[in-house]
Amino acid sequence: MEQKQYRHIGVSLEQAKALMEQYLPKGERCKELVALPEALGRIAAEDYISPIFQPPFPRSPLDGYAVRSDDIKGASREHPAVLTVTEEVDAGGYPSSELSRGKAVRIMTGAPIPEGADCIVKQEETDYGEEEVQIYQEHPAYDNYCYRGEDFKKGDCLVKKGTRITYVELGLLAGMGYDQVSVFQRPKVAVFATGDELTDPGKPLLPGKIYNSNLYLLMGRIREMGGEITASGIVPDNEEEAARVLKASITKADLVVTTGGVSVGKRDIIHGALEVLGAEKIFWKVQVKPGTPTVFSIAERTPVISLSGNPFGAVANLELLVSPLLHSMMGDHSLLPRRKAVLEDGFPKGGKVRRIVRGYYRDGKVYLPKGLHSSGAISSMRGCNCLLDIPSGSKGLSKGDTVEVILILGMEAGIWN
Ligand code: AMP
Ligand code: MG
């Protein structure tokens, strides 16, 4: 009976992503200006072009003497070139004059090379002279010479709009002199777990109850993905009550994520709750295991994605469906990285439906956790850094088979135990 209410039933993962993109409310994403340190993990909302050359001046890569290469031609320990030291320039200082023939400037790493000098002799190749220096080694022009702008030039675009700001971009932005960064606002996400069996951690566990893992799995991963959690909690298995809680959060959220209650049981209340809300029901059931009964709807212009209650079903589809949606909402153009990998452990279970299996990817190989692979099991997710994407119709996989894996962003390294 629920079936009639959905526009699409049983879509592929690709169709699901396309439908979500299609129904996502359009419009320019909101930007905000944040202080540089706060920009970590955010998405740049503008191109950042360098107003300066880096380094801004030719500089010395070592401690030594700035000289004219012509003046040290043929220099050796037996026949040193003898030059008059005119001044000392340290990092942060600036040479007072051009270097003329027969002269040297004592120079430290990072200090500007005076005009006229075209190479640096490291101090170990000299007698460390203070007024006069003996140079024991000849160098061609521009040896040990860091050019102005050799790292980046004025006008170079170093951080493109849509780039996720990692510590590297943070360093680049600082290196260009930006102390504030325009970033896209974090999508505001409301997360709810449904189920009368759920107990908040910290409370005693009564008979028949379980602790609410999913809420924390989902909130944690959504925050890692760049979302801001604006509301969260448990919704009882009651359609009216669920609709009431969802309604209160919807207008304040850019996205609502729920878990549980999406299957065909008597207590699978999401279908009814969405009906009470007057949501537009876009699709139900994605052709993938686990997490098949995923629902996507739009309530008051806000996308609502309802994931399975089984923890791994919820997490897998969070990665496969919610992550691209959040990326798109954040203006992040990075894709879920896919790799081909050779299986180091067999996975005998085949099946008609495309299957997502957790694993650990390293150096072109993928390993499977030893623990329980069931969609209800959480413990074997520890240390996993990828999802194996096993196509429909698989007859089971053996060690040595090649599979496609999706890397879980931020977990690339993994911690295998
Ligand atoms: P459901 O999708 O509501 O039928 O739930 C499927 C299975 O996942 C059941 O065994 C539930 O008890 C379990 N489950 C549902 N929600 C959660 C949750 N928030 N945390 C942990 N397990 C859950
Ligand atoms: Mg339930």
Tab-separated table of C-alpha atoms and ligand atoms in Angstrom:
chain	number	residue	atom	x	y	z
A	1	MET	CA	0.000	0.000	0.000
A	2	GLU	CA	2.943	2.311	0.750
A	3	GLN	CA	4.297	1.500	-2.687
A	4	LYS	CA	1.783	3.595	-4.629
A	5	GLN	CA	2.847	6.741	-2.880
A	6	TYR	CA	6.417	6.743	-4.211
A	7	ARG	CA	7.325	8.063	-7.642
A	8	HIS	CA	10.057	5.457	-8.058
A	9	ILE	CA	10.467	2.072	-6.419
A	10	GLY	CA	13.701	0.102	-6.666
A	11	VAL	CA	16.153	2.513	-8.231
A	12	SER	CA	19.850	1.920	-8.854
A	13	LEU	CA	22.367	3.851	-6.759
A	14	GLU	CA	23.120	5.997	-9.798
A	15	GLN	CA	19.428	6.747	-10.388
A	16	ALA	CA	19.007	7.522	-6.697
A	17	LYS	CA	21.868	10.047	-6.840
A	18	ALA	CA	20.486	11.616	-10.005
A	19	LEU	CA	17.000	11.931	-8.477
A	20	MET	CA	18.382	13.488	-5.317
A	21	GLU	CA	20.351	15.998	-7.363
A	22	GLN	CA	17.282	16.740	-9.485
A	23	TYR	CA	15.021	17.438	-6.507
A	24	LEU	CA	17.590	19.342	-4.478
A	25	PRO	CA	16.332	22.915	-4.064
A	26	LYS	CA	18.300	25.086	-6.464
A	27	GLY	CA	19.817	28.492	-5.849
A	28	GLU	CA	23.173	29.994	-5.001
A	29	ARG	CA	24.620	28.490	-1.854
A	30	CYS	CA	25.140	30.916	1.009
A	31	LYS	CA	28.670	32.049	1.729
A	32	GLU	CA	30.227	33.278	4.927
A	33	LEU	CA	33.523	34.926	5.772
A	34	VAL	CA	35.509	33.073	8.427
A	35	ALA	CA	38.836	33.705	10.132
A	36	LEU	CA	41.623	31.721	8.466
A	37	PRO	CA	42.036	29.019	11.166
A	38	GLU	CA	38.280	28.331	11.037
A	39	ALA	CA	38.439	27.617	7.315
A	40	LEU	CA	39.948	24.153	7.847
A	41	GLY	CA	37.673	21.497	6.341
A	42	ARG	CA	35.412	24.080	4.698
A	43	ILE	CA	34.835	24.630	0.978
A	44	ALA	CA	36.288	27.757	-0.633
A	45	ALA	CA	33.494	29.922	-2.048
A	46	GLU	CA	35.842	32.020	-4.197
A	47	ASP	CA	39.006	31.648	-6.236
A	48	TYR	CA	42.009	32.758	-4.199
A	49	ILE	CA	44.575	34.516	-6.383
A	50	SER	CA	47.954	35.450	-5.073
A	51	PRO	CA	48.576	39.209	-4.755
A	52	ILE	CA	52.301	38.535	-4.238
A	53	PHE	CA	55.309	36.571	-5.474
A	54	GLN	CA	56.572	33.824	-3.171
A	55	PRO	CA	59.285	34.234	-2.228
A	56	PRO	CA	58.798	37.993	-2.673
A	57	PHE	CA	62.552	38.442	-3.343
A	58	PRO	CA	65.438	36.205	-4.450
A	59	ARG	CA	66.633	34.517	-1.274
A	60	SER	CA	69.420	32.421	0.055
A	61	PRO	CA	68.724	28.708	0.622
A	62	LEU	CA	71.633	28.360	3.055
A	63	ASP	CA	74.041	30.097	5.422
A	64	GLY	CA	77.052	31.427	3.543
A	65	TYR	CA	78.202	34.272	1.324
A	66	ALA	CA	76.452	35.998	-1.558
A	67	VAL	CA	78.976	36.559	-4.344
A	68	ARG	CA	79.324	37.208	-8.073
A	69	SER	CA	80.113	33.897	-9.783
A	70	ASP	CA	82.685	35.696	-11.961
A	71	ASP	CA	84.680	36.567	-8.817
A	72	ILE	CA	85.085	32.955	-7.670
A	73	LYS	CA	85.972	31.312	-11.008
A	74	GLY	CA	88.687	28.681	-10.470
A	75	ALA	CA	88.593	29.072	-6.667
A	76	SER	CA	89.913	26.080	-4.721
A	77	ARG	CA	91.395	25.315	-1.313
A	78	GLU	CA	94.881	25.805	-2.785
A	79	HIS	CA	93.921	28.984	-4.641
A	80	PRO	CA	91.038	30.600	-2.750
A	81	ALA	CA	89.231	33.643	-4.103
A	82	VAL	CA	89.580	36.434	-1.552
A	83	LEU	CA	86.637	38.842	-1.268
A	84	THR	CA	85.839	41.793	0.991
A	85	VAL	CA	82.763	41.263	3.195
A	86	THR	CA	80.629	44.404	3.044
A	87	GLU	CA	77.745	43.521	5.342
A	88	GLU	CA	75.717	40.737	6.946
A	89	VAL	CA	72.089	40.083	5.979
A	90	ASP	CA	69.938	37.839	8.165
A	91	ALA	CA	66.472	36.448	7.442
A	92	GLY	CA	64.083	39.391	7.820
A	93	GLY	CA	66.831	41.912	6.990
A	94	TYR	CA	67.450	43.646	3.669
A	95	PRO	CA	70.762	44.382	1.906
A	96	SER	CA	71.722	48.067	2.015
A	97	SER	CA	73.366	48.162	-1.398
A	98	GLU	CA	74.179	46.353	-4.606
A	99	LEU	CA	77.091	43.913	-4.523
A	100	SER	CA	80.015	45.143	-6.565
A	101	ARG	CA	82.981	43.295	-8.049
A	102	GLY	CA	85.395	41.740	-5.542
A	103	LYS	CA	82.854	41.914	-2.698
A	104	ALA	CA	80.828	39.375	-0.715
A	105	VAL	CA	77.864	39.662	1.643
A	106	ARG	CA	77.586	37.360	4.671
A	107	ILE	CA	74.103	35.904	4.257
A	108	MET	CA	71.820	33.600	6.235
A	109	THR	CA	69.106	31.176	5.100
A	110	GLY	CA	65.970	33.043	4.022
A	111	ALA	CA	67.700	36.419	3.677
A	112	PRO	CA	67.289	38.460	0.466
A	113	ILE	CA	70.156	38.109	-2.000
A	114	PRO	CA	71.611	41.551	-2.800
A	115	GLU	CA	71.417	42.870	-6.363
A	116	GLY	CA	74.595	42.055	-8.247
A	117	ALA	CA	75.125	38.718	-6.473
A	118	ASP	CA	74.231	35.674	-8.561
A	119	CYS	CA	75.096	32.772	-6.323
A	120	ILE	CA	75.586	31.716	-2.730
A	121	VAL	CA	78.635	29.879	-1.441
A	122	LYS	CA	77.866	27.804	1.626
A	123	GLN	CA	79.899	28.730	4.662
A	124	GLU	CA	81.536	25.283	4.862
A	125	GLU	CA	83.300	26.132	1.576
A	126	THR	CA	84.934	29.244	3.111
A	127	ASP	CA	87.132	30.265	6.042
A	128	TYR	CA	84.099	31.978	7.678
A	129	GLY	CA	85.917	35.312	7.336
A	130	GLU	CA	84.191	38.353	8.761
A	131	GLU	CA	85.972	41.246	7.060
A	132	GLU	CA	87.603	39.259	4.313
A	133	VAL	CA	86.556	35.810	3.227
A	134	GLN	CA	88.420	33.045	1.457
A	135	ILE	CA	86.234	31.058	-0.924
A	136	TYR	CA	87.382	27.501	-1.683
A	137	GLN	CA	84.897	26.489	-4.341
A	138	GLU	CA	83.712	27.929	-7.628
A	139	HIS	CA	80.002	27.959	-8.585
A	140	PRO	CA	78.173	28.720	-11.784
A	141	ALA	CA	75.747	31.666	-11.861
A	142	TYR	CA	72.449	30.996	-10.049
A	143	ASP	CA	73.841	28.125	-8.004
A	144	ASN	CA	72.205	28.030	-4.556
A	145	TYR	CA	69.878	30.806	-5.687
A	146	CYS	CA	66.124	30.829	-4.929
A	147	TYR	CA	64.324	32.937	-7.502
A	148	ARG	CA	61.648	35.474	-6.683
A	149	GLY	CA	58.270	33.800	-7.289
A	150	GLU	CA	59.725	30.303	-7.728
A	151	ASP	CA	57.060	28.830	-5.426
A	152	PHE	CA	54.139	30.885	-6.783
A	153	LYS	CA	53.647	34.115	-8.680
A	154	LYS	CA	51.431	37.138	-8.355
A	155	GLY	CA	48.219	36.267	-10.227
A	156	ASP	CA	48.446	32.492	-9.663
A	157	CYS	CA	45.153	30.967	-8.500
A	158	LEU	CA	46.236	28.683	-5.684
A	159	VAL	CA	42.879	27.789	-4.124
A	160	LYS	CA	40.005	27.324	-6.542
A	161	LYS	CA	36.357	27.873	-5.644
A	162	GLY	CA	34.919	24.504	-4.630
A	163	THR	CA	38.158	23.173	-3.103
A	164	ARG	CA	38.035	21.582	0.320
A	165	ILE	CA	40.444	23.491	2.547
A	166	THR	CA	42.949	21.082	4.059
A	167	TYR	CA	45.993	22.125	6.062
A	168	VAL	CA	47.783	22.624	2.738
A	169	GLU	CA	45.248	25.201	1.488
A	170	LEU	CA	45.349	26.817	4.930
A	171	GLY	CA	49.118	27.237	4.539
A	172	LEU	CA	48.729	28.534	0.983
A	173	LEU	CA	46.063	31.067	1.986
A	174	ALA	CA	48.303	32.263	4.798
A	175	GLY	CA	51.250	32.323	2.384
A	176	MET	CA	49.283	34.670	0.111
A	177	GLY	CA	48.423	36.885	3.072
A	178	TYR	CA	44.710	36.096	3.456
A	179	ASP	CA	43.515	36.214	7.061
A	180	GLN	CA	39.841	35.657	6.220
A	181	VAL	CA	38.305	33.174	3.827
A	182	SER	CA	34.964	33.113	2.077
A	183	VAL	CA	33.520	29.608	2.457
A	184	PHE	CA	30.181	28.019	1.684
A	185	GLN	CA	27.961	27.678	4.700
A	186	ARG	CA	27.853	24.244	6.230
A	187	PRO	CA	24.639	22.429	5.368
A	188	LYS	CA	22.412	22.335	8.448
A	189	VAL	CA	21.451	18.729	9.065
A	190	ALA	CA	18.821	17.334	11.437
A	191	VAL	CA	19.347	13.670	12.354
A	192	PHE	CA	16.774	11.384	13.947
A	193	ALA	CA	16.764	7.737	14.912
A	194	THR	CA	13.403	5.971	15.028
A	195	GLY	CA	12.589	2.986	17.161
A	196	ASP	CA	10.834	2.188	20.445
A	197	GLU	CA	13.752	-0.115	21.274
A	198	LEU	CA	16.257	2.744	21.366
A	199	THR	CA	17.834	3.941	24.591
A	200	ASP	CA	20.126	6.958	24.921
A	201	PRO	CA	23.637	6.050	26.051
A	202	GLY	CA	24.121	6.740	29.747
A	203	LYS	CA	20.680	5.388	30.636
A	204	PRO	CA	20.086	1.875	31.998
A	205	LEU	CA	19.291	-0.729	29.356
A	206	LEU	CA	15.882	-2.248	30.042
A	207	PRO	CA	14.764	-5.644	28.659
A	208	GLY	CA	14.174	-5.572	24.893
A	209	LYS	CA	16.020	-2.302	24.428
A	210	ILE	CA	19.300	-1.477	22.658
A	211	TYR	CA	21.497	1.565	22.751
A	212	ASN	CA	21.089	4.093	19.984
A	213	SER	CA	24.299	3.641	18.002
A	214	ASN	CA	23.097	4.960	14.685
A	215	LEU	CA	22.462	8.489	15.832
A	216	TYR	CA	26.102	8.828	16.828
A	217	LEU	CA	27.431	7.012	13.766
A	218	LEU	CA	25.431	9.333	11.537
A	219	MET	CA	26.042	12.566	13.428
A	220	GLY	CA	29.775	11.836	13.607
A	221	ARG	CA	30.122	11.050	9.935
A	222	ILE	CA	27.903	13.968	8.829
A	223	ARG	CA	30.090	16.325	10.832
A	224	GLU	CA	33.184	14.768	9.273
A	225	MET	CA	31.589	15.322	5.871
A	226	GLY	CA	31.185	19.019	6.675
A	227	GLY	CA	27.576	19.189	7.847
A	228	GLU	CA	26.415	21.041	10.952
A	229	ILE	CA	24.014	19.137	13.194
A	230	THR	CA	21.152	21.455	14.088
A	231	ALA	CA	18.753	18.970	15.675
A	232	SER	CA	18.944	15.337	16.721
A	233	GLY	CA	17.208	12.757	18.842
A	234	ILE	CA	15.055	9.665	19.052
A	235	VAL	CA	11.624	9.500	17.473
A	236	PRO	CA	9.245	6.855	18.819
A	237	ASP	CA	7.576	4.372	16.453
A	238	ASN	CA	4.520	6.560	16.034
A	239	GLU	CA	3.665	8.279	12.770
A	240	GLU	CA	2.087	11.432	14.230
A	241	GLU	CA	4.825	11.884	16.798
A	242	ALA	CA	7.544	11.318	14.172
A	243	ALA	CA	5.862	13.793	11.813
A	244	ARG	CA	5.655	16.357	14.625
A	245	VAL	CA	9.387	16.068	15.448
A	246	LEU	CA	10.385	16.149	11.780
A	247	LYS	CA	8.181	19.156	11.077
A	248	ALA	CA	9.775	21.144	13.882
A	249	SER	CA	13.262	20.585	12.453
A	250	ILE	CA	12.567	20.788	8.739
A	251	THR	CA	12.349	24.515	8.246
A	252	LYS	CA	15.606	25.058	10.133
A	253	ALA	CA	17.518	22.337	8.270
A	254	ASP	CA	18.932	22.042	4.762
A	255	LEU	CA	18.738	18.268	5.026
A	256	VAL	CA	17.036	15.796	7.327
A	257	VAL	CA	18.501	12.315	7.818
A	258	THR	CA	16.573	9.599	9.621
A	259	THR	CA	17.375	5.983	10.390
A	260	GLY	CA	15.014	3.066	10.936
A	261	GLY	CA	11.370	2.483	10.153
A	262	VAL	CA	11.665	2.364	6.366
A	263	SER	CA	10.962	-1.287	5.668
A	264	VAL	CA	7.597	-3.059	5.382
A	265	GLY	CA	6.916	-3.933	9.024
A	266	LYS	CA	3.983	-2.689	11.075
A	267	ARG	CA	6.277	-0.318	12.926
A	268	ASP	CA	7.974	1.057	9.844
A	269	ILE	CA	6.488	4.437	10.461
A	270	ILE	CA	8.487	6.651	8.123
A	271	HIS	CA	6.103	6.031	5.204
A	272	GLY	CA	3.161	7.204	7.292
A	273	ALA	CA	5.041	10.046	8.952
A	274	LEU	CA	6.014	11.442	5.548
A	275	GLU	CA	2.362	11.178	4.525
A	276	VAL	CA	1.272	13.168	7.609
A	277	LEU	CA	3.936	15.739	6.743
A	278	GLY	CA	2.649	16.021	3.204
A	279	ALA	CA	6.092	15.186	1.865
A	280	GLU	CA	6.653	14.485	-1.800
A	281	LYS	CA	7.821	10.872	-1.841
A	282	ILE	CA	10.461	10.528	-4.531
A	283	PHE	CA	11.899	7.044	-4.164
A	284	TRP	CA	11.876	4.004	-1.947
A	285	LYS	CA	14.237	1.012	-2.180
A	286	VAL	CA	17.655	1.236	-3.722
A	287	GLN	CA	18.985	-1.833	-5.528
A	288	VAL	CA	21.802	-2.395	-3.098
A	289	LYS	CA	22.440	-4.498	-0.014
A	290	PRO	CA	22.506	-3.574	2.812
A	291	GLY	CA	20.196	-0.629	3.274
A	292	THR	CA	17.775	-1.465	0.424
A	293	PRO	CA	14.724	0.245	1.954
A	294	THR	CA	16.225	3.760	1.781
A	295	VAL	CA	13.629	6.504	1.206
A	296	PHE	CA	14.076	9.935	-0.314
A	297	SER	CA	11.428	12.618	-0.025
A	298	ILE	CA	11.044	16.376	-0.018
A	299	ALA	CA	9.158	18.001	2.835
A	300	GLU	CA	8.614	21.751	2.750
A	301	ARG	CA	11.375	22.054	0.136
A	302	THR	CA	13.831	20.255	2.426
A	303	PRO	CA	15.294	16.930	1.289
A	304	VAL	CA	14.693	14.098	3.751
A	305	ILE	CA	16.712	10.923	3.413
A	306	SER	CA	15.558	7.990	5.482
A	307	LEU	CA	18.091	5.225	5.936
A	308	SER	CA	17.698	1.683	7.162
A	309	GLY	CA	17.906	1.054	10.900
A	310	ASN	CA	20.567	-1.592	10.488
A	311	PRO	CA	23.758	0.239	11.419
A	312	PHE	CA	25.843	-0.869	8.447
A	313	GLY	CA	22.918	-0.351	6.070
A	314	ALA	CA	22.611	3.195	7.379
A	315	VAL	CA	26.332	3.894	7.237
A	316	ALA	CA	26.858	2.425	3.757
A	317	ASN	CA	24.071	4.525	2.268
A	318	LEU	CA	25.180	7.571	4.183
A	319	GLU	CA	28.489	7.183	2.357
A	320	LEU	CA	26.960	6.344	-1.019
A	321	LEU	CA	24.006	8.746	-1.094
A	322	VAL	CA	24.208	11.365	1.642
A	323	SER	CA	27.870	12.167	1.076
A	324	PRO	CA	27.380	13.170	-2.609
A	325	LEU	CA	24.302	15.158	-1.615
A	326	LEU	CA	26.175	17.032	1.112
A	327	HIS	CA	29.093	17.624	-1.241
A	328	SER	CA	26.753	19.058	-3.785
A	329	MET	CA	25.068	21.258	-1.145
A	330	MET	CA	28.477	22.510	-0.007
A	331	GLY	CA	29.710	23.253	-3.502
A	332	ASP	CA	32.429	20.622	-3.035
A	333	HIS	CA	33.451	19.178	-6.392
A	334	SER	CA	35.514	16.263	-5.092
A	335	LEU	CA	34.224	12.839	-6.052
A	336	LEU	CA	34.027	9.679	-4.008
A	337	PRO	CA	37.389	8.128	-4.856
A	338	ARG	CA	37.106	4.699	-6.465
A	339	ARG	CA	39.961	2.251	-6.879
A	340	LYS	CA	40.464	-1.189	-8.386
A	341	ALA	CA	41.818	-3.548	-5.763
A	342	VAL	CA	42.872	-7.173	-5.502
A	343	LEU	CA	41.023	-9.122	-2.829
A	344	GLU	CA	43.244	-10.609	-0.159
A	345	ASP	CA	40.342	-12.471	1.466
A	346	GLY	CA	37.497	-14.340	-0.193
A	347	PHE	CA	33.867	-13.226	0.092
A	348	PRO	CA	31.844	-16.347	-0.766
A	349	LYS	CA	28.414	-14.732	-0.568
A	350	GLY	CA	27.029	-13.945	-4.023
A	351	GLY	CA	23.614	-12.660	-4.905
A	352	LYS	CA	21.246	-11.031	-7.340
A	353	VAL	CA	21.591	-7.611	-5.744
A	354	ARG	CA	24.601	-5.283	-5.815
A	355	ARG	CA	26.360	-5.573	-2.487
A	356	ILE	CA	28.386	-3.158	-0.415
A	357	VAL	CA	30.963	-4.739	1.895
A	358	ARG	CA	33.246	-2.975	4.345
A	359	GLY	CA	36.978	-3.449	3.957
A	360	TYR	CA	40.453	-2.096	4.349
A	361	TYR	CA	42.277	-0.848	1.260
A	362	ARG	CA	46.011	-0.499	1.035
A	363	ASP	CA	48.431	-0.383	-1.887
A	364	GLY	CA	46.026	-1.841	-4.437
A	365	LYS	CA	44.883	-4.636	-2.140
A	366	VAL	CA	41.720	-4.958	-0.122
A	367	TYR	CA	41.317	-6.952	3.073
A	368	LEU	CA	38.065	-7.924	4.799
A	369	PRO	CA	37.471	-7.663	8.533
A	370	LYS	CA	37.391	-10.959	10.413
A	371	GLY	CA	34.251	-10.090	12.371
A	372	LEU	CA	30.563	-10.447	11.542
A	373	HIS	CA	29.628	-8.944	8.160
A	374	SER	CA	25.900	-8.681	8.892
A	375	SER	CA	24.238	-5.326	8.321
A	376	GLY	CA	23.340	-5.246	12.008
A	377	ALA	CA	26.974	-5.540	13.124
A	378	ILE	CA	28.974	-2.475	14.041
A	379	SER	CA	32.142	-3.953	15.563
A	380	SER	CA	33.645	-5.086	12.246
A	381	MET	CA	33.517	-1.492	10.970
A	382	ARG	CA	36.536	-0.666	13.116
A	383	GLY	CA	39.534	0.274	11.020
A	384	CYS	CA	37.673	-0.046	7.725
A	385	ASN	CA	38.561	2.626	5.184
A	386	CYS	CA	36.627	1.541	2.112
A	387	LEU	CA	33.466	-0.015	0.765
A	388	LEU	CA	33.673	-2.833	-1.768
A	389	ASP	CA	31.157	-2.371	-4.572
A	390	ILE	CA	30.256	-5.915	-5.667
A	391	PRO	CA	28.022	-5.938	-8.772
A	392	SER	CA	24.710	-7.779	-8.928
A	393	GLY	CA	24.845	-11.406	-10.015
A	394	SER	CA	28.125	-12.110	-8.246
A	395	LYS	CA	28.770	-15.801	-7.601
A	396	GLY	CA	31.016	-14.906	-4.680
A	397	LEU	CA	34.567	-13.625	-4.763
A	398	SER	CA	37.852	-15.388	-4.148
A	399	LYS	CA	41.248	-14.188	-3.005
A	400	GLY	CA	43.006	-12.687	-6.024
A	401	ASP	CA	39.816	-11.387	-7.688
A	402	THR	CA	39.738	-7.719	-8.650
A	403	VAL	CA	37.005	-5.588	-7.101
A	404	GLU	CA	36.117	-1.931	-7.129
A	405	VAL	CA	36.323	-0.092	-3.820
A	406	ILE	CA	35.092	3.325	-2.742
A	407	LEU	CA	37.465	5.011	-0.326
A	408	ILE	CA	35.873	6.533	2.740
A	409	LEU	CA	37.146	10.123	2.690
A	410	GLY	CA	39.101	10.977	5.800
A	411	MET	CA	39.619	7.293	6.633
A	412	GLU	CA	42.086	6.654	3.800
A	413	ALA	CA	44.831	5.510	6.118
A	414	GLY	CA	42.628	3.233	8.197
A	415	ILE	CA	43.692	1.654	11.448
A	416	TRP	CA	43.636	-2.058	10.920
A	417	ASN	CA	43.533	-4.386	13.854
B	1	AMP	P1	14.420	-0.920	11.310
B	1	AMP	O1	15.046	-0.429	10.039
B	1	AMP	O2	13.801	0.140	12.130
B	1	AMP	O3	13.506	-2.059	11.044
B	1	AMP	O4	15.620	-1.497	12.174
B	1	AMP	C1	16.417	-2.560	11.698
B	1	AMP	C2	17.334	-3.088	12.802
B	1	AMP	O5	18.232	-2.056	13.192
B	1	AMP	C3	16.628	-3.488	14.069
B	1	AMP	O6	17.296	-4.584	14.622
B	1	AMP	C4	16.758	-2.283	14.953
B	1	AMP	O7	16.652	-2.577	16.313
B	1	AMP	C5	18.129	-1.784	14.597
B	1	AMP	N1	18.203	-0.344	14.793
B	1	AMP	C6	17.299	0.560	14.389
B	1	AMP	N2	17.649	1.805	14.754
B	1	AMP	C7	18.844	1.667	15.411
B	1	AMP	C8	19.717	2.603	16.033
B	1	AMP	N3	19.430	3.906	16.060
B	1	AMP	N4	20.837	2.138	16.603
B	1	AMP	C9	21.114	0.805	16.581
B	1	AMP	N5	20.339	-0.115	16.005
B	1	AMP	C10	19.197	0.310	15.432
B	2	MG	MG	12.472	0.316	13.686
